[in-house]
């Protein structure tokens, strides 16, 4: 149990000057379940990409440091090489062929073929590719792999139509069927599983570990990590924070380590209590956004506040704004400014005074080949009929007012460009973001949704954008900001809603302890102390930044 | 030294701004004209032919602008719009109109037919997103064949339309009989040193260009372009992308129909049955030669492309005839060159920068 199967030694990786892993040292022992914990961007995926020799690593200049397998340095150049060395991966997305049976999926590209009779002849002529399959032998192998996990899936079932949990097991079975398998990486395997399926999976992992197979277990659910793993490693911002025996730690400590207690909050709390009126009420919102599914969010937004929406990737935080605006199919009850807001078409939301800055700047946010001025004026023109001149029954592009508005915005937001006619595709990320914000501001919205406003832009531009949002809030605009960067949310928001598994896990004060944020993100909201949270639905006349809601209790977590 | 460097730089930037296919076909056209002059083909008649074809076929290429800008790609179903134009013209004769009255009523009727058919076509294009070009081509052809049967069955009674014997409409319907031959071509026309300028027809083409240009700058036109370049963006701005694609399809069909009427009056007869089959390729090739892509096209692309491509097509036949008199070679050559250029244009029909 104590020998090291795999060691990462002083692993450092840069992506074009941006260090994503710094001197990371991790030992994976034989037959242990080693959990890897960290926020998005902590470096977990990069580490796994290095382990599998993914092309993305080698095409960006490789990495520094050494990987040792059985104490010998190895140089893994491709995923195939990793497979030959007995390292297997179960992917988050299912890589199964729906029309094939379980057996066929498990044995795909490693089929057992017959070598008798006619096959001997055809093999000589055409090679082994056209030999017939030895189905009984294949089935036997599949059954053996499935039995290792002690789950009752029949090997002759067709994958299509199976419960997603079972598909996950089939994927794992495919990995353990590889005869030389010694290390298995499970990346968020429980994300799609029900609670009982997750338990079965953890049981299966334990069985595999007993047989000497090491497992690297990546999950955001800290309770599962403590239940399943032998040791746990916490990564944060590319650095190894700690490796501990799981029995010596607990969920709260892990949450704190993951988020980081040393986050300096550079925060000027303004008194933005506003009138305290509710401007937006969301009840039981469901949004079918792939990868960011929202399943039953209740939330209230108060006039004049900055409400942050945080949470780990894939938990549904991005789906809320997208669903409200109408980019993805949504259902639920939304009341904006006293009037019900019909979902499903952006026109409803935009014309009622809501503006939206998308997280997908290049895909949704901009017309990259069109000039800055058109990008800024576009929504106001189409929705509010501004910047148009009428000739008879027709309305035409009014160049002067569009140009004047663009010039004003370029000056106000300090957009760095050669002229208002420059195509936005040529601008830097930060300036593109400013164009998106400029378009939203041109609509003169009463409620502004911004999603990931600082994604992919440099630090200087980040600060400019955040300052701009603060300034807008001071001028009385209500802002709902969705972000993956907790520090950013904590620096400007008045309240922060944490989304976990498609629901609001709880609403925290920006100065709440780091551990509370970590716990809520990891589905352990019930461990958060009450005095650091706000209730989801605000009782009248009780809203003020820093007010004490201790006696109101939380409604987060296990609904 | 400085000035020399500057001039080479600006030449470079000029060359880089001109589309290479445009340049190559332009050079080829000039080469053909020189060949013609060497072989005693009159230069004035070559220029007259080119200008005539430019005016007669321009609107058919203009039809590509709305459909390309809306994201549906070039309108390979142009024959559908053309059949609407034919139907409008035939109906106008049946109703007894002649001369200018016939021209105006033909245009009005074909616009109505094209709007109705274009709406259905737009719905079809929304249902087959991603493979619009192929499906449009075959839909266009199927429509031509459908009307090849209908021309026989439809209850037209005017003797100028019907075959003298048997059932159905004639292959060619002479417009001279209703005083409509060259009616627009000849209006306001004049000669300069033997070069015939069909002012009325050219002005009408430019008027259509201007209207389409205005439309593309209207609120609806900008919405259509946005939906074509980035449907997600347009959706996030509250636009009905699919509905806009339908409008663009209708406009494209209307232009196809009007273009057919102009074409017919220029050549002096209405051709029914299989006549529209291959026109989509000619119209698409012209805009592509002008510098359009399957995702982006503007009026400049249309005007430049039609002038060069149709000019070349118009001059191929007389030049080949002069070089190989009394053989079938000219027709073969003309077919090879014209289809070769279409192939070349479509090879360069690269996707734009949109998603």
mmCIF file of C-alpha atoms in Angstrom, chain A residues 327 345-347 350 362-367 369-370 378 381-383 385 388 395-397 439, chain B residues 214-215 217-219 222-223 225-226 229-230 232-233 235-240 296 353-355:
data_model
loop_
_atom_site.group_PDB
_atom_site.id
_atom_site.type_symbol
_atom_site.label_atom_id
_atom_site.label_comp_id
_atom_site.label_asym_id
_atom_site.label_seq_id
_atom_site.Cartn_x
_atom_site.Cartn_y
_atom_site.Cartn_z
ATOM 1 C CA UNK A 327 -31.454 32.128 -25.232
ATOM 2 C CA UNK A 345 -37.757 35.263 -26.356
ATOM 3 C CA UNK A 346 -35.063 37.839 -25.806
ATOM 4 C CA UNK A 347 -37.372 40.542 -27.117
ATOM 5 C CA UNK A 350 -34.888 43.435 -23.588
ATOM 6 C CA UNK A 362 -17.203 36.040 -29.412
ATOM 7 C CA UNK A 363 -20.084 33.660 -29.984
ATOM 8 C CA UNK A 364 -23.091 35.561 -28.662
ATOM 9 C CA UNK A 365 -21.825 38.956 -27.662
ATOM 10 C CA UNK A 366 -20.448 40.469 -30.838
ATOM 11 C CA UNK A 367 -20.663 40.707 -34.595
ATOM 12 C CA UNK A 369 -16.685 41.538 -38.589
ATOM 13 C CA UNK A 370 -18.901 44.546 -38.087
ATOM 14 C CA UNK A 378 -27.495 47.183 -32.557
ATOM 15 C CA UNK A 381 -31.868 49.949 -32.798
ATOM 16 C CA UNK A 382 -33.679 46.645 -33.093
ATOM 17 C CA UNK A 383 -35.548 46.699 -29.809
ATOM 18 C CA UNK A 385 -36.138 51.760 -32.473
ATOM 19 C CA UNK A 388 -33.172 55.077 -37.064
ATOM 20 C CA UNK A 395 -36.829 52.921 -41.018
ATOM 21 C CA UNK A 396 -33.210 53.281 -42.010
ATOM 22 C CA UNK A 397 -29.850 53.219 -40.322
ATOM 23 C CA UNK A 439 -24.158 48.036 -26.073
ATOM 24 C CA UNK B 214 -31.365 50.745 -49.018
ATOM 25 C CA UNK B 215 -33.157 47.660 -47.748
ATOM 26 C CA UNK B 217 -29.393 49.408 -44.481
ATOM 27 C CA UNK B 218 -32.897 49.457 -43.049
ATOM 28 C CA UNK B 219 -33.709 48.137 -39.610
ATOM 29 C CA UNK B 222 -29.478 45.027 -40.636
ATOM 30 C CA UNK B 223 -31.378 42.444 -38.617
ATOM 31 C CA UNK B 225 -27.435 40.546 -41.917
ATOM 32 C CA UNK B 226 -26.877 40.066 -38.194
ATOM 33 C CA UNK B 229 -23.359 36.476 -39.626
ATOM 34 C CA UNK B 230 -24.123 35.387 -36.078
ATOM 35 C CA UNK B 232 -26.695 33.542 -31.619
ATOM 36 C CA UNK B 233 -26.017 37.265 -31.462
ATOM 37 C CA UNK B 235 -31.182 35.776 -31.029
ATOM 38 C CA UNK B 236 -29.709 37.472 -27.963
ATOM 39 C CA UNK B 237 -30.797 40.813 -29.407
ATOM 40 C CA UNK B 238 -34.372 39.599 -29.583
ATOM 41 C CA UNK B 239 -34.558 39.008 -33.322
ATOM 42 C CA UNK B 240 -36.508 36.255 -35.010
ATOM 43 C CA UNK B 296 -21.041 37.823 -47.436
ATOM 44 C CA UNK B 353 -15.517 34.442 -40.909
ATOM 45 C CA UNK B 354 -18.912 33.862 -39.346
ATOM 46 C CA UNK B 355 -19.687 30.882 -37.207
#
